[in-house]
PDB file of C-alpha atoms in Angstrom:
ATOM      1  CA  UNK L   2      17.563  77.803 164.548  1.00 65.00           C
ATOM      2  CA  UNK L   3      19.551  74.538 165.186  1.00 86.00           C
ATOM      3  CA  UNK L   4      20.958  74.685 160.841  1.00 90.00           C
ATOM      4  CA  UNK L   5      21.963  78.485 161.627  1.00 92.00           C
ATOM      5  CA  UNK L   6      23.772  77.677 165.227  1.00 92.00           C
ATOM      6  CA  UNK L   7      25.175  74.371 162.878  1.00 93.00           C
ATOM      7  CA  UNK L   8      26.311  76.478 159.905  1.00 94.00           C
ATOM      8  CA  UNK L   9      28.052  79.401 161.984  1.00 94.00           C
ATOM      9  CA  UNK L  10      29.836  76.587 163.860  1.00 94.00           C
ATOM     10  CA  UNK L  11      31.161  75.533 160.183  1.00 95.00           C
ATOM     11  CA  UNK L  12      32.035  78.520 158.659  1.00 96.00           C
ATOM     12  CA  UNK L  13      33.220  80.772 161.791  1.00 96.00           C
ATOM     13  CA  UNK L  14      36.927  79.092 162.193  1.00 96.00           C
ATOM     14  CA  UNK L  15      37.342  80.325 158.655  1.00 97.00           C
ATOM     15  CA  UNK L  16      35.966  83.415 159.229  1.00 97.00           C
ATOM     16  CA  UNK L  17      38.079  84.303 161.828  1.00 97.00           C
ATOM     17  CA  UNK L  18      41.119  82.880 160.118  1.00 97.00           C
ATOM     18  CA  UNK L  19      40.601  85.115 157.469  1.00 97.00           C
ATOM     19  CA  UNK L  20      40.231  88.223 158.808  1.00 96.00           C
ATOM     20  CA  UNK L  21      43.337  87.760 160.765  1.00 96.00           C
ATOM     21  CA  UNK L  22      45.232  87.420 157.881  1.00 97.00           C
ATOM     22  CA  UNK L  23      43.237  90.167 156.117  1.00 96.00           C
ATOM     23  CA  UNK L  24      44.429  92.600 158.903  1.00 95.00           C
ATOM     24  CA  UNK L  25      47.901  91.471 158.428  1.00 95.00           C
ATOM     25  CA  UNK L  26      47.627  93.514 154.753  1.00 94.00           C
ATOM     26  CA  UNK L  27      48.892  96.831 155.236  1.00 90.00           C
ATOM     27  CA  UNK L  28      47.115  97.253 151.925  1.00 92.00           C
ATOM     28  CA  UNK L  29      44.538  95.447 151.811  1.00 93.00           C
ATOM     29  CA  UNK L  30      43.442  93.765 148.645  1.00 96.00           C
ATOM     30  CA  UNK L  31      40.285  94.554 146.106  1.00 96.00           C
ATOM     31  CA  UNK L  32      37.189  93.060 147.481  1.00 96.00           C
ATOM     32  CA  UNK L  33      36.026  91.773 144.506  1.00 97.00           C
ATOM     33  CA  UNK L  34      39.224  90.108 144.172  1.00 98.00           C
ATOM     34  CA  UNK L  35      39.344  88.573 147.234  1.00 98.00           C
ATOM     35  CA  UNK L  36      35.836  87.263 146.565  1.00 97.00           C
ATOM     36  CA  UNK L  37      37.163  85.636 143.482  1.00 98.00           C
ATOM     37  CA  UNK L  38      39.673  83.501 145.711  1.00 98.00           C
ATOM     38  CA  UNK L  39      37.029  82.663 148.248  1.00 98.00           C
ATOM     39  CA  UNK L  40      34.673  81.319 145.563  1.00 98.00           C
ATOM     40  CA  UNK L  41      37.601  79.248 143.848  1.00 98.00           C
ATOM     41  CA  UNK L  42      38.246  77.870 146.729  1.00 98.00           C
ATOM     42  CA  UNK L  43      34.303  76.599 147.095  1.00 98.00           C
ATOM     43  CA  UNK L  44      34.343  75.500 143.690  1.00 97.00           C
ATOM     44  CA  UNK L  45      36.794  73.517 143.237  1.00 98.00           C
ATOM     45  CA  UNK L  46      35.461  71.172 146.344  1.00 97.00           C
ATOM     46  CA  UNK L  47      33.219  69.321 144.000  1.00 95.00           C
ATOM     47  CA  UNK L  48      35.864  67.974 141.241  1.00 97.00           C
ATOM     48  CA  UNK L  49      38.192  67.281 144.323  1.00 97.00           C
ATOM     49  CA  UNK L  50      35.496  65.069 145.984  1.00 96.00           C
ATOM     50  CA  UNK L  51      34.735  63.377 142.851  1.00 96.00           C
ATOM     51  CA  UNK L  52      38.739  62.878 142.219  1.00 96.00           C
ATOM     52  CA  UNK L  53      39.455  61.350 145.960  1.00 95.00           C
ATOM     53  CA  UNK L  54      36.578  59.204 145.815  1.00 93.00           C
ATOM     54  CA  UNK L  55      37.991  57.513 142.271  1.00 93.00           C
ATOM     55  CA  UNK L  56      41.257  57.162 144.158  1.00 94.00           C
ATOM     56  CA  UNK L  57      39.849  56.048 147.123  1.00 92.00           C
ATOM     57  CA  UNK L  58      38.247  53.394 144.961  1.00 91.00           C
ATOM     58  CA  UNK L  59      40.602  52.029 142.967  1.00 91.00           C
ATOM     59  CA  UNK L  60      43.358  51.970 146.402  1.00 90.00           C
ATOM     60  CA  UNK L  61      40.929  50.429 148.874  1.00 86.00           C
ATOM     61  CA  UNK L  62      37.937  48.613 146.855  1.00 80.00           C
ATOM     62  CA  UNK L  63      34.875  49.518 147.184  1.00 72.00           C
ATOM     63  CA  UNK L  64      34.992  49.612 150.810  1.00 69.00           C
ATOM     64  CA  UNK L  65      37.286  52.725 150.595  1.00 68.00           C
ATOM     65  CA  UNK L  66      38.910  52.714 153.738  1.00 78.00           C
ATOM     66  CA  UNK L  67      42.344  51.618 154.611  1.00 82.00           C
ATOM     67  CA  UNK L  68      43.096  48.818 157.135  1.00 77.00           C
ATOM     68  CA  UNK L  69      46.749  49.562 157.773  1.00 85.00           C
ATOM     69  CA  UNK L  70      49.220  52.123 158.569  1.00 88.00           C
ATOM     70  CA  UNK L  71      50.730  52.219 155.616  1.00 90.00           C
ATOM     71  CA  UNK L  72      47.525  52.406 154.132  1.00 90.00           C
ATOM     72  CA  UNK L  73      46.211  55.544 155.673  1.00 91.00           C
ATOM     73  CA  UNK L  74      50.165  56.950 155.058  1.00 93.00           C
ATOM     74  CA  UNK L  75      48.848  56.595 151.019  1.00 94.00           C
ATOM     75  CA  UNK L  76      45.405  57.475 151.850  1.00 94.00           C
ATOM     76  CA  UNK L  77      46.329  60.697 153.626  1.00 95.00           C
ATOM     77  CA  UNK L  78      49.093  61.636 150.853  1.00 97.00           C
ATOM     78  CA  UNK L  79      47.074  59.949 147.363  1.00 96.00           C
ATOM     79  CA  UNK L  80      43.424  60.955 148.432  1.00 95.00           C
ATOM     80  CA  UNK L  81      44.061  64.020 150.195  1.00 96.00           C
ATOM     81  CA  UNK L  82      46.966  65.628 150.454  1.00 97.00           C
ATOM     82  CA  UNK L  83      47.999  65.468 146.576  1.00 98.00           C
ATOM     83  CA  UNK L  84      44.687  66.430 144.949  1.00 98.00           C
ATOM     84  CA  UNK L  85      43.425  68.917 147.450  1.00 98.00           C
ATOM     85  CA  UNK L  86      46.848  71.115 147.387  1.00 98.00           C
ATOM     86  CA  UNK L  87      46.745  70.286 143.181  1.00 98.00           C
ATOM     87  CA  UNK L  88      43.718  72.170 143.158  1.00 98.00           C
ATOM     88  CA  UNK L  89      44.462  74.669 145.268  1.00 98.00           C
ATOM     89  CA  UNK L  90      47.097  75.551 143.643  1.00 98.00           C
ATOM     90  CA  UNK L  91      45.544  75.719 140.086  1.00 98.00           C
ATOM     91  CA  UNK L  92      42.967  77.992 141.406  1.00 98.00           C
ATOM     92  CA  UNK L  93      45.488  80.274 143.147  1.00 98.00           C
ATOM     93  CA  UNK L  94      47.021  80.447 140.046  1.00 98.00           C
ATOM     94  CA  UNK L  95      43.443  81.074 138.073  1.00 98.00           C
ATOM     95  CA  UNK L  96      43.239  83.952 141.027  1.00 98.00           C
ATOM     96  CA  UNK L  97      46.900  85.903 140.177  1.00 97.00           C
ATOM     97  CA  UNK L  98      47.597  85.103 136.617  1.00 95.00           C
ATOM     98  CA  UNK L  99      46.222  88.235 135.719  1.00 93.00           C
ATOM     99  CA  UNK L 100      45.214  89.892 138.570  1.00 97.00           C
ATOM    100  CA  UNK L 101      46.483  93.708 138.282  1.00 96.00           C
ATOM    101  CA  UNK L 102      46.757  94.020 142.330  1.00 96.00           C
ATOM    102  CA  UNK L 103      49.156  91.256 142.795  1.00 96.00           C
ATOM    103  CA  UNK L 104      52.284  93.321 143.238  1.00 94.00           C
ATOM    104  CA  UNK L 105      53.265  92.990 146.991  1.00 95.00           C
ATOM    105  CA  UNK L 106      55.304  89.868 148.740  1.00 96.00           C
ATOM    106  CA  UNK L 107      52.160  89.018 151.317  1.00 97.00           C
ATOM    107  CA  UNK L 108      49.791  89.321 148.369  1.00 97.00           C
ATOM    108  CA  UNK L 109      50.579  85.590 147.642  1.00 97.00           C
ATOM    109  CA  UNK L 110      49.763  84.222 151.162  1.00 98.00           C
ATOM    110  CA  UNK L 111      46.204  86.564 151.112  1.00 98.00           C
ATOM    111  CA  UNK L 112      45.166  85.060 148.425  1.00 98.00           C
ATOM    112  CA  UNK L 113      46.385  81.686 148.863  1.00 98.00           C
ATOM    113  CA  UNK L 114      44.542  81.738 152.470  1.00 98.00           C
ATOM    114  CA  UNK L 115      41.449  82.954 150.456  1.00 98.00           C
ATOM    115  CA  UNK L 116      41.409  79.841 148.380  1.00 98.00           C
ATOM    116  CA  UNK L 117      42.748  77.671 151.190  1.00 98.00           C
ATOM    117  CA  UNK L 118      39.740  79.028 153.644  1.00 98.00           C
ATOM    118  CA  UNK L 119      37.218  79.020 150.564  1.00 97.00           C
ATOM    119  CA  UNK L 120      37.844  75.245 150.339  1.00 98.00           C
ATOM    120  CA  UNK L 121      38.102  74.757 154.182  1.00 97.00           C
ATOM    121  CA  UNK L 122      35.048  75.974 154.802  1.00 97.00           C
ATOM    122  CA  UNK L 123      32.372  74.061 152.702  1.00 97.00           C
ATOM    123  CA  UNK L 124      34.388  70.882 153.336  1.00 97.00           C
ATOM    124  CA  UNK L 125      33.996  72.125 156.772  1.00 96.00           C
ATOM    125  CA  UNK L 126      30.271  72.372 156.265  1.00 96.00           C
ATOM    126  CA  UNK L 127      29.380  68.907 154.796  1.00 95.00           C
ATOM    127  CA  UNK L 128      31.261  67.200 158.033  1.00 95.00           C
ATOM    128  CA  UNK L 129      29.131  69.398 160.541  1.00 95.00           C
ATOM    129  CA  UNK L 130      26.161  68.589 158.851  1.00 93.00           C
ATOM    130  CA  UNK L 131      27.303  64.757 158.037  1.00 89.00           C
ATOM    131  CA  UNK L 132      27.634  63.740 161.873  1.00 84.00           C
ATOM    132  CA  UNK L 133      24.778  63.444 163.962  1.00 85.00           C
ATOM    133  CA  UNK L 134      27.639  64.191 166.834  1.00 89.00           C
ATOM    134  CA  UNK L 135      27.915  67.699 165.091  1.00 91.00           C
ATOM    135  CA  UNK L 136      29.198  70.083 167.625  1.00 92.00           C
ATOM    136  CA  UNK L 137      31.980  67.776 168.786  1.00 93.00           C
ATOM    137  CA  UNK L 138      33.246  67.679 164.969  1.00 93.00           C
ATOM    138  CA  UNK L 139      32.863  71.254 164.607  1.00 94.00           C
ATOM    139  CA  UNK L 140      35.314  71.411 168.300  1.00 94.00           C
ATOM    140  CA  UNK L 141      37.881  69.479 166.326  1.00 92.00           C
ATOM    141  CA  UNK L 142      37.114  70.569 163.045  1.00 95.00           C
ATOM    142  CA  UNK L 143      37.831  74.207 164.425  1.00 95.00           C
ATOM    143  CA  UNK L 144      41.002  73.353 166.590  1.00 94.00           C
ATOM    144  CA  UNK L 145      42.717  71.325 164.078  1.00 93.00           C
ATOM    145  CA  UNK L 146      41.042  70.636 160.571  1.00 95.00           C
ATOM    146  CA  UNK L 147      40.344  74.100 159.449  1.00 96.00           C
ATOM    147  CA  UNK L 148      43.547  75.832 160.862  1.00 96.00           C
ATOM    148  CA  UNK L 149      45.654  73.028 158.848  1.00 96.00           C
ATOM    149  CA  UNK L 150      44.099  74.077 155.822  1.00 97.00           C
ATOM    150  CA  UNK L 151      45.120  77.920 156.897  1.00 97.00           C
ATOM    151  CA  UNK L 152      48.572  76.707 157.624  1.00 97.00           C
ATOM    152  CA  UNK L 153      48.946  74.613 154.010  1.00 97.00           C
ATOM    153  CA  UNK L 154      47.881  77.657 152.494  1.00 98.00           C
ATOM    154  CA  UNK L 155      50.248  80.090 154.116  1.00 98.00           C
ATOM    155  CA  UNK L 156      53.015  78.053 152.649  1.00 98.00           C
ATOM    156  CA  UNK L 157      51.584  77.452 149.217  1.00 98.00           C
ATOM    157  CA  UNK L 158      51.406  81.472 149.257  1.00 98.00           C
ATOM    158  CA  UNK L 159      54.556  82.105 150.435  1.00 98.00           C
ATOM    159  CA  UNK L 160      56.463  80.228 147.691  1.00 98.00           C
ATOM    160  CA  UNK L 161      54.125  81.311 144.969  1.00 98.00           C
ATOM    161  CA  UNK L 162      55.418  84.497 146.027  1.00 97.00           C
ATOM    162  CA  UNK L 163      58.666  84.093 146.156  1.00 97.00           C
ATOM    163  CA  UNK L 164      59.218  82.448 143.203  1.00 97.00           C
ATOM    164  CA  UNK L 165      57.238  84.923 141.622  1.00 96.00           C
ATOM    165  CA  UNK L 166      59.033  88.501 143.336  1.00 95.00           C
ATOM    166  CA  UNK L 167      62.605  86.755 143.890  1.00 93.00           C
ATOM    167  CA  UNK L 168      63.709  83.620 142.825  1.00 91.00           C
ATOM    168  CA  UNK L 169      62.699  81.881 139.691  1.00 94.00           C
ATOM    169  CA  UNK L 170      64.861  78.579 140.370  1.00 96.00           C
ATOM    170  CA  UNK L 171      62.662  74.795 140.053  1.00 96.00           C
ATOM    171  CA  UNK L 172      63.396  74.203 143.195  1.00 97.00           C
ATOM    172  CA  UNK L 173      60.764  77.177 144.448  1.00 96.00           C
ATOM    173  CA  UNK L 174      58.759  76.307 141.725  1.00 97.00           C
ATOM    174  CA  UNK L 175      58.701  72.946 143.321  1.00 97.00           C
ATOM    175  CA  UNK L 176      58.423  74.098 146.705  1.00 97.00           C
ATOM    176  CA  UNK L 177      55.079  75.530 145.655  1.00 98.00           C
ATOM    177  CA  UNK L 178      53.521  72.665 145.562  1.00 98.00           C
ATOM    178  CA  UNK L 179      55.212  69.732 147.209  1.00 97.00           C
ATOM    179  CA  UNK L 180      55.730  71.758 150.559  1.00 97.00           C
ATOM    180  CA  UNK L 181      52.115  72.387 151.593  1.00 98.00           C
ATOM    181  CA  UNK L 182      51.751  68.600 150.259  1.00 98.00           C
ATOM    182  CA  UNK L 183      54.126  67.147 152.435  1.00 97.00           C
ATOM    183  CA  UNK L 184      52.689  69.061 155.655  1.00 97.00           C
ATOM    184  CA  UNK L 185      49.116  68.079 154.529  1.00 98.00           C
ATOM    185  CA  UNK L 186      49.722  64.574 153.906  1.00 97.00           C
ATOM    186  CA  UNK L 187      51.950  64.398 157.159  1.00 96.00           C
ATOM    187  CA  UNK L 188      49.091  65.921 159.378  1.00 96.00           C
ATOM    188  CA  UNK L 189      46.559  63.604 157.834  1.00 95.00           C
ATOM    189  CA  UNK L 190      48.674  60.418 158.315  1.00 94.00           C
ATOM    190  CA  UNK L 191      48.857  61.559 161.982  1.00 93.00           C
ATOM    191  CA  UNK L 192      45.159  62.095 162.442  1.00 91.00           C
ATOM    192  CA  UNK L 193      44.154  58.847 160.683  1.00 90.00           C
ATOM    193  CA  UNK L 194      46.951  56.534 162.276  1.00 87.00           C
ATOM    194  CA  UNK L 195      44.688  56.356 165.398  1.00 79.00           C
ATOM    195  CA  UNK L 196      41.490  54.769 163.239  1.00 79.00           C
ATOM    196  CA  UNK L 197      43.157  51.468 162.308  1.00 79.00           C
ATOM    197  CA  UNK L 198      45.426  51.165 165.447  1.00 74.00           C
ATOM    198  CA  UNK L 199      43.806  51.752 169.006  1.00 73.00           C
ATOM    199  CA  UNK L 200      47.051  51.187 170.811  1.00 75.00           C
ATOM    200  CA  UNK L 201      48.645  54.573 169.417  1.00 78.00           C
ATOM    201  CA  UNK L 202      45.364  56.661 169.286  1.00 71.00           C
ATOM    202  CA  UNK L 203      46.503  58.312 172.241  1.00 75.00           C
ATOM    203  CA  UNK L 204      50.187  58.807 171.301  1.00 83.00           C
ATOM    204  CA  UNK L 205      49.007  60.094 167.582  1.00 87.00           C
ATOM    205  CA  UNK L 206      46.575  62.903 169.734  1.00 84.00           C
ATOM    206  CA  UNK L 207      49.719  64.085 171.266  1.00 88.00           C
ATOM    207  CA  UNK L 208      51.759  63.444 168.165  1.00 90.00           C
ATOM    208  CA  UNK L 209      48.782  66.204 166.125  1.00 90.00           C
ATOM    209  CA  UNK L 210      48.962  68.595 168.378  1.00 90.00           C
ATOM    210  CA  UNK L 211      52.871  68.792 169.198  1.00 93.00           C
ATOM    211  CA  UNK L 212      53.043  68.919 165.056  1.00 93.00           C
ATOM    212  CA  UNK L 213      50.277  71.174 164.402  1.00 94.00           C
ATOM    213  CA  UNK L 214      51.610  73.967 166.909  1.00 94.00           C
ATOM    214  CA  UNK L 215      55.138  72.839 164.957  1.00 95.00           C
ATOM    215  CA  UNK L 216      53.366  73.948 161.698  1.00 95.00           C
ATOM    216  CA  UNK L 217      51.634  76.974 163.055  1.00 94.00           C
ATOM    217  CA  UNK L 218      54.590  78.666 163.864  1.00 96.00           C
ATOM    218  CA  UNK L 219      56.310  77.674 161.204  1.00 95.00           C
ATOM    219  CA  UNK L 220      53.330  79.539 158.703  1.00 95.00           C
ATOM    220  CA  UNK L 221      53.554  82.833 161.636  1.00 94.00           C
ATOM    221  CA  UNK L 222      57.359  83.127 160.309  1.00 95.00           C
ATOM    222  CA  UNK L 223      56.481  82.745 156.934  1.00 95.00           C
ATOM    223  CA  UNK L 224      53.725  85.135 157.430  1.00 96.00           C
ATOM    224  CA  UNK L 225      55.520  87.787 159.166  1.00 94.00           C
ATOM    225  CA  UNK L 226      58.602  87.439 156.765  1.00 93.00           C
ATOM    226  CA  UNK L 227      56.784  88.777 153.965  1.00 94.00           C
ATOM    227  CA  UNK L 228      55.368  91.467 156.040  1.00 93.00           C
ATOM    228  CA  UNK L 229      58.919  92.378 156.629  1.00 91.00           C
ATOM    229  CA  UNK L 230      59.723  91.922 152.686  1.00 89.00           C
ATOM    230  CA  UNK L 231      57.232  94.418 151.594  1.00 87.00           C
ATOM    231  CA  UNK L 232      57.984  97.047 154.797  1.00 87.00           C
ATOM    232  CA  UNK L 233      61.535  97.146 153.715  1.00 81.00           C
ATOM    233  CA  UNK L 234      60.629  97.671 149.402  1.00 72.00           C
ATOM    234  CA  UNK L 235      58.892 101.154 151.135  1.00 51.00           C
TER     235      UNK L 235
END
């Protein structure tokens, strides 16, 4: 009883995330397809884990863990941010290179939340399980870890599709990638800052939240924009 009540606590922020934006679609995408997206998100935790621990290594020794602020700057942006959205990215794009139903502006962000929320969610489960102190994690986890990965993938999804519907330029090409970086690698700097300094653990909780609400409405615009996009091709 105590794995299922530990498992639903895991997996039910990205549940919910994703049926949100599934109700968003005014037509909603192929099941199967939307499957796919999930499962590349889950798959692609494994080489990712493997890839940030070699990192992790060869930045930090074989202790692994940064010391410093600047250190958990290049953790948050070398071991997490960079690979994880690399990833991501390269199995949104396994997901819509030849995916038939890809032919609306919000299309991008479903299926880029379906990868995002794929990966979110068994990461998700290995910290639950990992911490004897499981339901706080899963609190936090839910409140802050799980929506940022929503929120990285809104904006991956959102360029993807507007490079790919409207503008063609490098700089959205670029924008596909290195903006969901940037806001990953700046919320994990935040989060971490408070681990190797004590005196601003309190000002980086304040700092989190002021820039996670910061990011969620930034990903609501983006979300609703596209909704717009597609209401007005009708």
């Amino acid at each position: 009883m105590n794995t299922l009540i530990m498992l639903t606590a895991a997996l039910l922020p990205a549940i919910l995330l994703w049926f949100y934006i599934w109700k968003k679609d005014a037509q909603p995408e192929p099941t199967s397809w939307l499957v796919k997206a999930v499962m590349w998100g889950v798959a692609i935790c494994i080489p990712v884990a493997f890839l940030e621990l070699g990192i992790q290594t060869i930045l930090f020794g074989e202790e692994g863990e940064p010391s410093s602020l600047v250190g958990t700057t290049i953790d948050a942006f070398f071991v997490a941010a960079i690979p994880e959205e690399t990833f991501k990215l390269f199995a949104l794009w396994m997901v819509l290179r030849k995916n038939p139903y890809f032919d609306e502006h919000f299309d991008g962000i479903v299926y880029a939340v379906s990868v995002g929320l794929g990966f979110a969610a068994l990461e998700n489960i290995s910290y639950v399980f990992g911490d004897e102190e499981w339901f706080s994690t899963a609190i936090v986890r839910a409140l802050l870890a799980v929506p940022g990965h929503y929120a990285f993938a809104v904006l991956m999804g959102y360029y993807y599709s507007v490079y790919h519907f409207v503008d063609r330029s490098p700089k959205t090409a670029a924008c596909i990638l290195l903006v969901p970086v940037l806001v990953h690698g700046i919320y994990d700097a935040i989060a971490m800052s408070g681990s190797v300094n004590p005196y601003i653990g309190g000002l980086s909780s304040f700092a989190l939240i002021w820039f996670c609400v910061k990011m969620h409405k930034v990903a609501k615009t983006k979300v609703l924009t596209l909704i717009d996009k597609d209401a007005l091709g009708k």
